[in-house]
Amino acid sequence: MLSALLLTPLAALRAANAPPPNFVWIIADDMSPDTAAYGVAEVRTPHLDRLAGEGCRYTRAYATAPVCSSSRSAFILGCYQTTTGLHPHDAENLQPLPAPYKPLPTLLREAGWFVTNAAAPGINATKGKTHYNFAHDSKQMFDGEDWRKRKPGQPFFAQFQISHPHRPFTIPATYDEEKLRDIKIPPNYPDHPLVRRDWYAYQRSVEVVDKRVGLILDQLKEEGVLDNTIVMFFADHGRAMPWAKQWLSVEGLQVPLIMRGPGIVQNGREDRLVSLIDLAPSMLKVAGLTIPAWMEGRPILGGEFPERSVLFAARDRCGDTMDRIRTVIRPDAWLTQNFKPELSRLNWSSYKEAHYPGMPLLRVMQASGELDVFSARWLAPTRPEIEFYDLKTDPLGLHDVSKDPKHTTTIATMRKQLDAWCAVGRDRGAAGDPATEPPLEQILKIKRAEYQRMWQTRLKMPEPTDAERLEWWMKTYGLK
């Protein structure tokens, strides 16, 4: 099996008392598996394609949350954000981690690794993003920003943070009409010129990610450590589009994951389920360190690949958008439970309404009757309590077949699995925000003021209508 090819050499390296491994994380911000190696032909990503050719590409890797801080708080600890109480996105009143939890950088630093966090080299590089939902001092968690400042022979763990393709996208001055035409817009989005141009800008931002990955690989090669380092490229969650980021959809949770390094087979492909919380225990296993009992991820390196039937994911408050959703992911099926089914998918988000041209477009098209029947379903005033997607026939997870009697048994089984997971992990999202967070009304006021300032700057009015915002986006993208 592929796992044996991937993992036996790593075990042999440890058994032979080889030097401790170096680790590099390259983290993109808001990116789905949208590279040529993952089959998106209209995106040019030669460096990521080379990384995949020299390593292993994971085709079923998922975040535990479809939004930055919740996901990052999970994978840096190796356990679900709902277990630790780090589930709300953009926590306002950060608290220290309670015992026994320690972030991966701290565990490796205590074991002798030189640990850094930096913005990836390239465009206007600033400090490296953390965005954890717990109080932390970067000067205590990290040794600095440049792994090259370590002691001679000291192993290192370097994180490189890439701000792309997080919004706002750079608006292209010109458009390659062939690439624009070739973009495969998912069928739950309207095939509108604004959608295509926005998607085009996203794909060009993915190409910027690729260039910055190339600079990192060049740096490692120039320093003579590339072939002695396990490099992991991944994103914190899926792309920043209306039905992706913030939603427990395939588009919102599936991420690219590519690994390269000692013992990792070249041009490999792994189709089994992987969660981003698996990365921390994987590194500890390869490093020969003890995996803490509280880590919920499973090591996918350094031993047999974990065979499991399900993964889980959760979404709670995102900024000023209160919600609670849970998802069970199987190799062939996807079940989502909406604990607030009375809410629409258009539940107000000041962040999305300020930065996503698709939001006013969808409302305007809905009001004028321009949406096709399928796209219009995503704007329904309520959501079903249970959604079920048959990934065998619907790999994008777009067609809810929860009412089909042939899936009754599978749905019942997956609901039991979800209930058990919530109980075992003591899902802290069930109680809403932690008690240390400000009242929701206060958060709503703060976020609305940010939204109003944004549109006051753009249109000289704090609360423009959907039509006025759409007009601004059409002009911004050169469509008017």
Short mmCIF file of C-alpha atoms in Angstrom, two decimals:
data_model
loop_
_atom_site.label_atom_id
_atom_site.label_comp_id
_atom_site.label_asym_id
_atom_site.label_seq_id
_atom_site.Cartn_x
_atom_site.Cartn_y
_atom_site.Cartn_z
CA MET A 1 0.00 0.00 0.00
CA LEU A 2 1.06 3.60 -0.53
CA SER A 3 1.21 4.21 3.22
CA ALA A 4 3.94 1.60 3.59
CA LEU A 5 5.96 3.28 0.85
CA LEU A 6 5.50 6.61 2.55
CA LEU A 7 6.23 5.64 6.09
CA THR A 8 8.71 2.77 6.32
CA PRO A 9 11.73 4.91 5.31
CA LEU A 10 10.86 7.48 7.99
CA ALA A 11 10.78 4.79 10.64
CA ALA A 12 14.09 3.49 9.34
CA LEU A 13 15.61 6.96 9.62
CA ARG A 14 14.63 7.20 13.28
CA ALA A 15 15.84 3.67 14.00
CA ALA A 16 19.21 4.47 12.44
CA ASN A 17 19.68 7.43 14.81
CA ALA A 18 19.53 9.87 11.91
CA PRO A 19 19.65 13.59 12.78
CA PRO A 20 16.34 15.00 14.05
CA PRO A 21 14.16 16.11 11.12
CA ASN A 22 13.51 19.69 10.12
CA PHE A 23 9.91 20.75 9.48
CA VAL A 24 8.46 23.51 7.32
CA TRP A 25 4.82 24.54 7.16
CA ILE A 26 3.75 26.72 4.24
CA ILE A 27 0.23 27.92 4.97
CA ALA A 28 -1.97 29.61 2.39
CA ASP A 29 -4.90 31.72 3.55
CA ASP A 30 -8.39 30.74 2.25
CA MET A 31 -7.55 28.31 -0.56
CA SER A 32 -9.26 25.23 -1.96
CA PRO A 33 -7.33 22.56 -3.93
CA ASP A 34 -7.17 24.89 -6.93
CA THR A 35 -3.81 24.04 -8.49
CA ALA A 36 -2.85 22.25 -11.68
CA ALA A 37 -1.74 19.20 -9.68
CA TYR A 38 -5.31 18.98 -8.36
CA GLY A 39 -6.76 19.24 -11.85
CA VAL A 40 -7.44 22.97 -12.26
CA ALA A 41 -5.85 23.46 -15.65
CA GLU A 42 -6.45 27.21 -16.01
CA VAL A 43 -4.26 28.00 -12.97
CA ARG A 44 -0.48 28.05 -13.48
CA THR A 45 1.23 26.66 -10.38
CA PRO A 46 4.59 25.18 -11.44
CA HIS A 47 6.19 25.29 -7.98
CA LEU A 48 3.30 23.56 -6.24
CA ASP A 49 3.12 21.06 -9.09
CA ARG A 50 6.83 20.35 -8.64
CA LEU A 51 6.30 19.95 -4.90
CA ALA A 52 3.55 17.42 -5.61
CA GLY A 53 5.76 15.60 -8.11
CA GLU A 54 8.59 15.36 -5.58
CA GLY A 55 6.26 14.37 -2.75
CA CYS A 56 2.74 13.22 -1.96
CA ARG A 57 -0.56 14.92 -2.76
CA TYR A 58 -3.45 14.29 -0.36
CA THR A 59 -6.80 14.44 -2.16
CA ARG A 60 -9.13 14.18 0.84
CA ALA A 61 -7.68 16.66 3.33
CA TYR A 62 -10.09 18.80 5.35
CA ALA A 63 -9.98 21.63 7.86
CA THR A 64 -11.92 21.27 11.11
CA ALA A 65 -13.50 24.69 10.58
CA PRO A 66 -14.23 26.76 7.46
CA VAL A 67 -12.73 29.94 8.86
CA CYS A 68 -9.24 31.14 9.84
CA SER A 69 -8.90 31.49 13.60
CA SER A 70 -11.01 28.44 14.52
CA SER A 71 -9.12 26.22 12.08
CA ARG A 72 -5.70 27.58 13.05
CA SER A 73 -6.49 27.14 16.75
CA ALA A 74 -7.26 23.49 16.00
CA PHE A 75 -4.31 22.46 13.84
CA ILE A 76 -1.69 24.21 15.99
CA LEU A 77 -2.89 22.10 18.95
CA GLY A 78 -3.79 18.91 17.09
CA CYS A 79 -7.33 18.80 18.47
CA TYR A 80 -10.78 20.08 17.58
CA GLN A 81 -11.52 23.70 18.43
CA THR A 82 -14.84 22.64 19.97
CA THR A 83 -12.98 20.53 22.55
CA THR A 84 -10.79 23.41 23.73
CA GLY A 85 -13.45 26.14 23.64
CA LEU A 86 -11.63 27.95 20.81
CA HIS A 87 -14.56 27.58 18.41
CA PRO A 88 -15.75 31.20 17.78
CA HIS A 89 -13.98 32.91 14.91
CA ASP A 90 -12.27 36.16 15.87
CA ALA A 91 -12.53 35.76 19.62
CA GLU A 92 -12.60 39.24 21.17
CA ASN A 93 -11.23 38.49 24.64
CA LEU A 94 -8.38 36.01 24.27
CA GLN A 95 -7.63 33.76 27.24
CA PRO A 96 -4.52 31.70 28.03
CA LEU A 97 -4.63 28.02 27.11
CA PRO A 98 -5.66 25.90 30.10
CA ALA A 99 -3.53 22.95 31.14
CA PRO A 100 -2.62 20.52 29.68
CA TYR A 101 -2.80 22.08 26.21
CA LYS A 102 0.37 23.32 24.53
CA PRO A 103 0.73 24.45 20.90
CA LEU A 104 2.96 22.44 18.61
CA PRO A 105 5.69 25.15 18.38
CA THR A 106 6.04 25.08 22.17
CA LEU A 107 6.30 21.29 22.28
CA LEU A 108 9.03 21.26 19.63
CA ARG A 109 10.85 24.23 21.09
CA GLU A 110 10.97 22.55 24.50
CA ALA A 111 12.44 19.48 22.80
CA GLY A 112 15.28 21.48 21.23
CA TRP A 113 13.93 22.60 17.85
CA PHE A 114 14.52 26.17 16.66
CA VAL A 115 10.99 27.42 16.00
CA THR A 116 10.08 30.35 13.76
CA ASN A 117 7.05 32.01 12.23
CA ALA A 118 7.36 34.45 9.36
CA ALA A 119 5.54 35.92 6.42
CA ALA A 120 6.53 34.08 3.27
CA PRO A 121 9.08 35.94 1.16
CA GLY A 122 7.57 37.90 -1.67
CA ILE A 123 4.99 40.64 -1.89
CA ASN A 124 5.15 43.19 0.94
CA ALA A 125 6.06 40.56 3.50
CA THR A 126 5.13 41.59 7.04
CA LYS A 127 4.99 39.55 10.24
CA GLY A 128 3.75 35.97 10.13
CA LYS A 129 0.09 35.38 10.88
CA THR A 130 -0.96 33.36 13.92
CA HIS A 131 -4.64 34.31 14.45
CA TYR A 132 -5.16 31.86 17.29
CA ASN A 133 -8.19 32.15 19.55
CA PHE A 134 -6.04 31.97 22.67
CA ALA A 135 -3.71 34.49 24.29
CA HIS A 136 -0.12 33.98 23.24
CA ASP A 137 3.16 35.84 23.14
CA SER A 138 4.96 35.25 19.84
CA LYS A 139 8.29 36.03 21.50
CA GLN A 140 7.74 33.10 23.85
CA MET A 141 6.19 30.73 21.32
CA PHE A 142 8.81 31.32 18.61
CA ASP A 143 12.55 31.87 18.53
CA GLY A 144 12.16 34.48 15.83
CA GLU A 145 11.28 34.82 12.16
CA ASP A 146 14.35 33.42 10.40
CA TRP A 147 15.11 29.72 10.79
CA ARG A 148 18.62 30.37 9.41
CA LYS A 149 19.60 31.98 12.74
CA ARG A 150 19.53 28.66 14.57
CA LYS A 151 22.63 27.12 16.13
CA PRO A 152 24.77 24.92 13.84
CA GLY A 153 23.12 21.53 13.45
CA GLN A 154 20.00 22.50 15.43
CA PRO A 155 16.79 21.09 13.93
CA PHE A 156 14.15 23.66 13.06
CA PHE A 157 10.41 24.07 12.59
CA ALA A 158 9.68 27.04 10.34
CA GLN A 159 6.22 28.29 9.53
CA PHE A 160 5.77 30.49 6.46
CA GLN A 161 2.47 32.35 6.27
CA ILE A 162 1.15 33.34 2.86
CA SER A 163 -1.55 36.03 3.01
CA HIS A 164 -2.88 35.08 -0.42
CA PRO A 165 -5.45 34.23 -1.66
CA HIS A 166 -7.31 35.88 1.23
CA ARG A 167 -9.52 38.76 0.15
CA PRO A 168 -9.29 41.46 -0.99
CA PHE A 169 -8.06 40.10 -4.31
CA THR A 170 -5.95 42.26 -6.56
CA ILE A 171 -8.26 43.38 -9.37
CA PRO A 172 -6.58 42.48 -12.69
CA ALA A 173 -5.87 45.31 -15.11
CA THR A 174 -6.59 42.95 -18.01
CA TYR A 175 -8.18 39.52 -18.42
CA ASP A 176 -7.05 36.52 -20.42
CA GLU A 177 -10.30 35.77 -22.22
CA GLU A 178 -9.45 32.10 -22.74
CA LYS A 179 -8.72 31.56 -19.05
CA LEU A 180 -11.80 33.57 -18.13
CA ARG A 181 -13.94 31.37 -20.36
CA ASP A 182 -12.39 28.12 -19.08
CA ILE A 183 -13.14 28.74 -15.39
CA LYS A 184 -15.48 26.03 -14.13
CA ILE A 185 -17.97 27.90 -11.98
CA PRO A 186 -19.75 25.49 -9.59
CA PRO A 187 -23.44 25.08 -10.52
CA ASN A 188 -24.70 26.61 -7.28
CA TYR A 189 -23.27 29.97 -8.40
CA PRO A 190 -24.79 32.06 -11.19
CA ASP A 191 -22.64 32.13 -14.31
CA HIS A 192 -22.47 35.91 -14.34
CA PRO A 193 -19.62 38.09 -15.71
CA LEU A 194 -18.95 39.47 -12.22
CA VAL A 195 -18.69 35.97 -10.77
CA ARG A 196 -16.26 34.96 -13.52
CA ARG A 197 -14.06 38.02 -13.04
CA ASP A 198 -14.05 37.58 -9.27
CA TRP A 199 -13.10 33.90 -9.69
CA TYR A 200 -10.41 34.93 -12.19
CA ALA A 201 -8.94 37.32 -9.60
CA TYR A 202 -8.96 34.51 -7.03
CA GLN A 203 -7.11 32.19 -9.39
CA ARG A 204 -4.47 34.82 -10.10
CA SER A 205 -4.05 35.16 -6.34
CA VAL A 206 -3.48 31.40 -6.16
CA GLU A 207 -0.69 31.91 -8.70
CA VAL A 208 0.88 34.44 -6.32
CA VAL A 209 0.79 31.73 -3.64
CA ASP A 210 2.70 29.48 -6.03
CA LYS A 211 5.40 32.09 -6.66
CA ARG A 212 5.93 32.57 -2.94
CA VAL A 213 6.14 28.81 -2.44
CA GLY A 214 8.86 28.80 -5.08
CA LEU A 215 10.85 31.41 -3.14
CA ILE A 216 10.63 29.31 0.03
CA LEU A 217 11.78 26.14 -1.75
CA ASP A 218 14.64 28.09 -3.33
CA GLN A 219 15.68 29.37 0.11
CA LEU A 220 15.72 25.85 1.55
CA LYS A 221 17.68 24.55 -1.42
CA GLU A 222 20.24 27.36 -1.28
CA GLU A 223 20.87 26.61 2.40
CA GLY A 224 21.34 22.92 1.63
CA VAL A 225 18.48 21.65 3.81
CA LEU A 226 15.66 20.99 1.34
CA ASP A 227 16.24 17.26 1.08
CA ASN A 228 16.56 16.91 4.88
CA THR A 229 13.33 18.76 5.62
CA ILE A 230 9.71 17.63 5.68
CA VAL A 231 7.80 20.37 3.87
CA MET A 232 4.04 20.57 4.29
CA PHE A 233 1.98 22.92 2.14
CA PHE A 234 -1.67 23.41 3.05
CA ALA A 235 -4.37 26.04 3.52
CA ASP A 236 -6.29 26.89 6.67
CA HIS A 237 -9.66 26.27 4.95
CA GLY A 238 -11.38 26.63 1.57
CA ARG A 239 -11.67 29.57 -0.81
CA ALA A 240 -13.29 32.89 0.11
CA MET A 241 -16.45 32.56 -1.95
CA PRO A 242 -20.11 32.93 -0.86
CA TRP A 243 -20.81 29.22 -0.34
CA ALA A 244 -17.29 28.21 0.75
CA LYS A 245 -15.57 30.09 3.58
CA GLN A 246 -17.67 30.03 6.76
CA TRP A 247 -19.72 27.05 5.51
CA LEU A 248 -19.37 23.34 6.25
CA SER A 249 -19.39 22.48 2.58
CA VAL A 250 -16.86 20.56 0.50
CA GLU A 251 -15.85 23.91 -0.95
CA GLY A 252 -15.41 25.42 2.51
CA LEU A 253 -13.51 22.59 4.19
CA GLN A 254 -11.45 20.74 1.57
CA VAL A 255 -7.89 22.03 1.33
CA PRO A 256 -4.73 21.26 -0.62
CA LEU A 257 -2.18 19.23 1.32
CA ILE A 258 1.18 18.38 -0.24
CA MET A 259 4.16 16.89 1.60
CA ARG A 260 7.74 16.45 0.50
CA GLY A 261 10.78 15.18 2.36
CA PRO A 262 12.74 12.22 3.69
CA GLY A 263 10.82 8.98 3.34
CA ILE A 264 7.91 10.51 1.43
CA VAL A 265 7.44 8.77 -1.89
CA GLN A 266 7.71 10.94 -4.99
CA ASN A 267 4.65 11.62 -7.12
CA GLY A 268 2.52 9.98 -4.44
CA ARG A 269 -1.22 10.26 -4.03
CA GLU A 270 -3.22 9.50 -0.88
CA ASP A 271 -7.01 9.30 -1.19
CA ARG A 272 -7.89 8.42 2.39
CA LEU A 273 -9.34 10.92 4.85
CA VAL A 274 -6.98 13.41 6.47
CA SER A 275 -7.73 16.22 8.92
CA LEU A 276 -5.46 19.22 9.49
CA ILE A 277 -5.34 18.27 13.17
CA ASP A 278 -3.37 15.19 12.04
CA LEU A 279 -0.33 17.32 11.18
CA ALA A 280 0.82 18.09 14.73
CA PRO A 281 0.82 14.46 15.96
CA SER A 282 2.43 13.38 12.68
CA MET A 283 5.37 15.68 13.29
CA LEU A 284 5.77 14.59 16.89
CA LYS A 285 5.74 10.96 15.78
CA VAL A 286 8.42 11.53 13.14
CA ALA A 287 10.46 13.57 15.62
CA GLY A 288 10.42 10.67 18.06
CA LEU A 289 8.50 12.67 20.66
CA THR A 290 5.53 11.61 22.76
CA ILE A 291 2.14 12.53 21.37
CA PRO A 292 0.08 14.07 24.20
CA ALA A 293 -3.02 12.07 25.13
CA TRP A 294 -5.20 15.15 24.61
CA MET A 295 -4.36 15.43 20.91
CA GLU A 296 -7.32 14.23 18.82
CA GLY A 297 -5.51 14.10 15.48
CA ARG A 298 -3.95 10.87 14.24
CA PRO A 299 -0.37 10.63 12.94
CA ILE A 300 -0.28 10.04 9.20
CA LEU A 301 3.53 9.79 9.10
CA GLY A 302 5.92 7.60 11.02
CA GLY A 303 3.78 4.45 11.06
CA GLU A 304 0.76 2.84 9.48
CA PHE A 305 -1.69 5.27 7.91
CA PRO A 306 -4.75 5.55 10.17
CA GLU A 307 -7.79 3.77 8.80
CA ARG A 308 -10.91 5.61 9.94
CA SER A 309 -14.44 5.91 8.69
CA VAL A 310 -15.20 9.54 9.62
CA LEU A 311 -13.86 13.04 10.21
CA PHE A 312 -15.72 15.90 11.87
CA ALA A 313 -15.91 19.66 11.41
CA ALA A 314 -17.67 22.54 13.14
CA ARG A 315 -18.73 26.09 12.53
CA ASP A 316 -19.81 28.50 15.26
CA ARG A 317 -19.88 32.30 15.49
CA CYS A 318 -17.94 33.92 12.66
CA GLY A 319 -17.38 37.57 13.49
CA ASP A 320 -20.88 39.00 13.86
CA THR A 321 -22.63 35.94 12.41
CA MET A 322 -23.93 33.61 15.10
CA ASP A 323 -24.54 30.02 14.04
CA ARG A 324 -23.89 26.43 15.05
CA ILE A 325 -23.33 23.74 12.43
CA ARG A 326 -21.66 20.33 12.63
CA THR A 327 -20.53 17.97 9.87
CA VAL A 328 -19.59 14.31 9.58
CA ILE A 329 -17.36 13.40 6.62
CA ARG A 330 -17.08 9.86 5.35
CA PRO A 331 -15.18 8.68 2.27
CA ASP A 332 -18.48 8.34 0.40
CA ALA A 333 -20.92 10.61 2.26
CA TRP A 334 -21.30 14.00 3.93
CA LEU A 335 -23.85 14.85 6.62
CA THR A 336 -24.41 18.34 8.02
CA GLN A 337 -26.60 19.26 10.96
CA ASN A 338 -27.86 22.84 11.20
CA PHE A 339 -28.65 23.59 14.82
CA LYS A 340 -30.21 26.90 13.75
CA PRO A 341 -32.24 25.84 10.69
CA GLU A 342 -34.35 28.98 10.94
CA LEU A 343 -31.40 30.96 9.58
CA SER A 344 -30.75 31.52 5.89
CA ARG A 345 -27.42 30.97 4.20
CA LEU A 346 -27.63 34.72 3.64
CA ASN A 347 -27.38 35.24 7.41
CA TRP A 348 -25.70 38.64 7.66
CA SER A 349 -21.90 38.73 7.80
CA SER A 350 -20.37 42.21 7.79
CA TYR A 351 -17.08 40.76 6.54
CA LYS A 352 -18.66 38.99 3.57
CA GLU A 353 -20.99 41.88 2.75
CA ALA A 354 -17.98 44.22 2.63
CA HIS A 355 -15.64 41.99 0.62
CA TYR A 356 -17.65 39.54 -1.51
CA PRO A 357 -19.16 40.94 -4.72
CA GLY A 358 -21.27 37.81 -4.93
CA MET A 359 -23.38 38.76 -1.91
CA PRO A 360 -25.20 41.79 -3.37
CA LEU A 361 -25.21 40.11 -6.79
CA LEU A 362 -27.07 37.08 -5.46
CA ARG A 363 -29.69 39.23 -3.75
CA VAL A 364 -30.23 41.45 -6.76
CA MET A 365 -30.53 38.47 -9.10
CA GLN A 366 -32.91 36.77 -6.69
CA ALA A 367 -35.11 39.85 -6.49
CA SER A 368 -35.28 40.14 -10.28
CA GLY A 369 -35.92 36.43 -10.84
CA GLU A 370 -32.65 35.92 -12.74
CA LEU A 371 -31.35 32.98 -10.70
CA ASP A 372 -31.97 29.48 -12.01
CA VAL A 373 -33.89 27.10 -9.76
CA PHE A 374 -30.80 25.33 -8.43
CA SER A 375 -28.85 28.50 -7.56
CA ALA A 376 -31.96 30.00 -5.95
CA ARG A 377 -32.22 27.09 -3.51
CA TRP A 378 -29.09 28.32 -1.78
CA LEU A 379 -30.85 31.58 -0.94
CA ALA A 380 -33.85 29.97 0.75
CA PRO A 381 -35.03 31.77 3.92
CA THR A 382 -34.38 28.66 6.03
CA ARG A 383 -32.14 25.58 5.96
CA PRO A 384 -32.99 21.94 6.57
CA GLU A 385 -31.96 20.59 9.96
CA ILE A 386 -30.17 17.72 8.24
CA GLU A 387 -28.37 17.84 4.89
CA PHE A 388 -26.97 14.70 3.30
CA TYR A 389 -24.75 14.44 0.23
CA ASP A 390 -23.83 11.24 -1.59
CA LEU A 391 -20.20 11.86 -2.52
CA LYS A 392 -20.11 8.81 -4.80
CA THR A 393 -22.40 10.55 -7.28
CA ASP A 394 -21.97 14.15 -6.09
CA PRO A 395 -18.30 14.74 -5.14
CA LEU A 396 -18.82 18.51 -4.80
CA GLY A 397 -21.56 17.94 -2.21
CA LEU A 398 -24.16 20.16 -3.87
CA HIS A 399 -27.31 18.01 -4.10
CA ASP A 400 -29.01 17.39 -0.78
CA VAL A 401 -30.60 13.93 -0.89
CA SER A 402 -31.54 13.74 2.79
CA LYS A 403 -35.19 13.06 1.86
CA ASP A 404 -34.33 10.05 -0.33
CA PRO A 405 -35.49 6.91 1.56
CA LYS A 406 -32.54 4.87 0.32
CA HIS A 407 -30.22 6.96 2.52
CA THR A 408 -32.27 6.65 5.73
CA THR A 409 -30.03 4.04 7.36
CA THR A 410 -26.80 5.86 6.47
CA ILE A 411 -28.17 9.17 7.77
CA ALA A 412 -29.23 7.56 11.05
CA THR A 413 -25.77 6.02 11.49
CA MET A 414 -23.97 9.28 10.77
CA ARG A 415 -26.24 11.21 13.14
CA LYS A 416 -25.32 8.77 15.88
CA GLN A 417 -21.64 9.23 15.07
CA LEU A 418 -22.07 13.00 15.29
CA ASP A 419 -23.92 12.79 18.61
CA ALA A 420 -21.21 10.53 20.01
CA TRP A 421 -18.44 12.87 18.85
CA CYS A 422 -20.17 15.88 20.43
CA ALA A 423 -20.55 13.95 23.69
CA VAL A 424 -17.04 12.50 23.86
CA GLY A 425 -15.40 15.82 22.98
CA ARG A 426 -17.80 17.73 25.23
CA ASP A 427 -18.62 20.06 22.32
CA ARG A 428 -18.25 23.45 23.95
CA GLY A 429 -19.94 25.15 21.04
CA ALA A 430 -23.27 23.81 22.28
CA ALA A 431 -23.28 26.57 24.90
CA GLY A 432 -22.45 29.29 22.37
CA ASP A 433 -19.56 31.68 22.96
CA PRO A 434 -17.32 31.23 26.00
CA ALA A 435 -18.42 33.29 29.00
CA THR A 436 -15.33 35.48 28.60
CA GLU A 437 -16.56 36.85 25.26
CA PRO A 438 -18.46 40.15 25.07
CA PRO A 439 -22.24 40.08 24.51
CA LEU A 440 -23.23 39.41 20.91
CA GLU A 441 -24.91 42.83 20.72
CA GLN A 442 -21.56 44.49 21.38
CA ILE A 443 -19.81 42.39 18.71
CA LEU A 444 -22.58 43.22 16.22
CA LYS A 445 -22.13 46.92 16.89
CA ILE A 446 -18.34 46.78 16.42
CA LYS A 447 -18.50 44.76 13.18
CA ARG A 448 -21.31 46.86 11.72
CA ALA A 449 -19.29 50.01 12.34
CA GLU A 450 -16.35 48.45 10.45
CA TYR A 451 -18.69 47.61 7.56
CA GLN A 452 -20.08 51.14 7.52
CA ARG A 453 -16.62 52.70 7.46
CA MET A 454 -15.67 50.52 4.51
CA TRP A 455 -18.64 51.61 2.42
CA GLN A 456 -18.37 55.23 3.56
CA THR A 457 -14.87 55.20 2.07
CA ARG A 458 -16.00 53.53 -1.14
CA LEU A 459 -19.33 55.20 -1.84
CA LYS A 460 -19.55 58.06 0.66
CA MET A 461 -22.50 56.31 2.31
CA PRO A 462 -22.41 53.88 5.25
CA GLU A 463 -25.38 51.70 4.33
CA PRO A 464 -25.67 51.37 0.55
CA THR A 465 -28.35 49.16 -0.94
CA ASP A 466 -27.57 45.86 -2.63
CA ALA A 467 -28.01 47.55 -6.01
CA GLU A 468 -25.60 50.35 -5.07
CA ARG A 469 -22.98 47.91 -3.82
CA LEU A 470 -23.38 45.76 -6.92
CA GLU A 471 -22.91 48.82 -9.11
CA TRP A 472 -19.66 49.60 -7.27
CA TRP A 473 -18.37 46.05 -7.74
CA MET A 474 -19.29 46.05 -11.44
CA LYS A 475 -17.28 49.23 -11.94
CA THR A 476 -14.40 47.91 -9.83
CA TYR A 477 -14.15 44.83 -12.02
CA GLY A 478 -14.35 46.88 -15.23
CA LEU A 479 -17.83 45.72 -16.22
CA LYS A 480 -19.29 49.23 -16.32
#
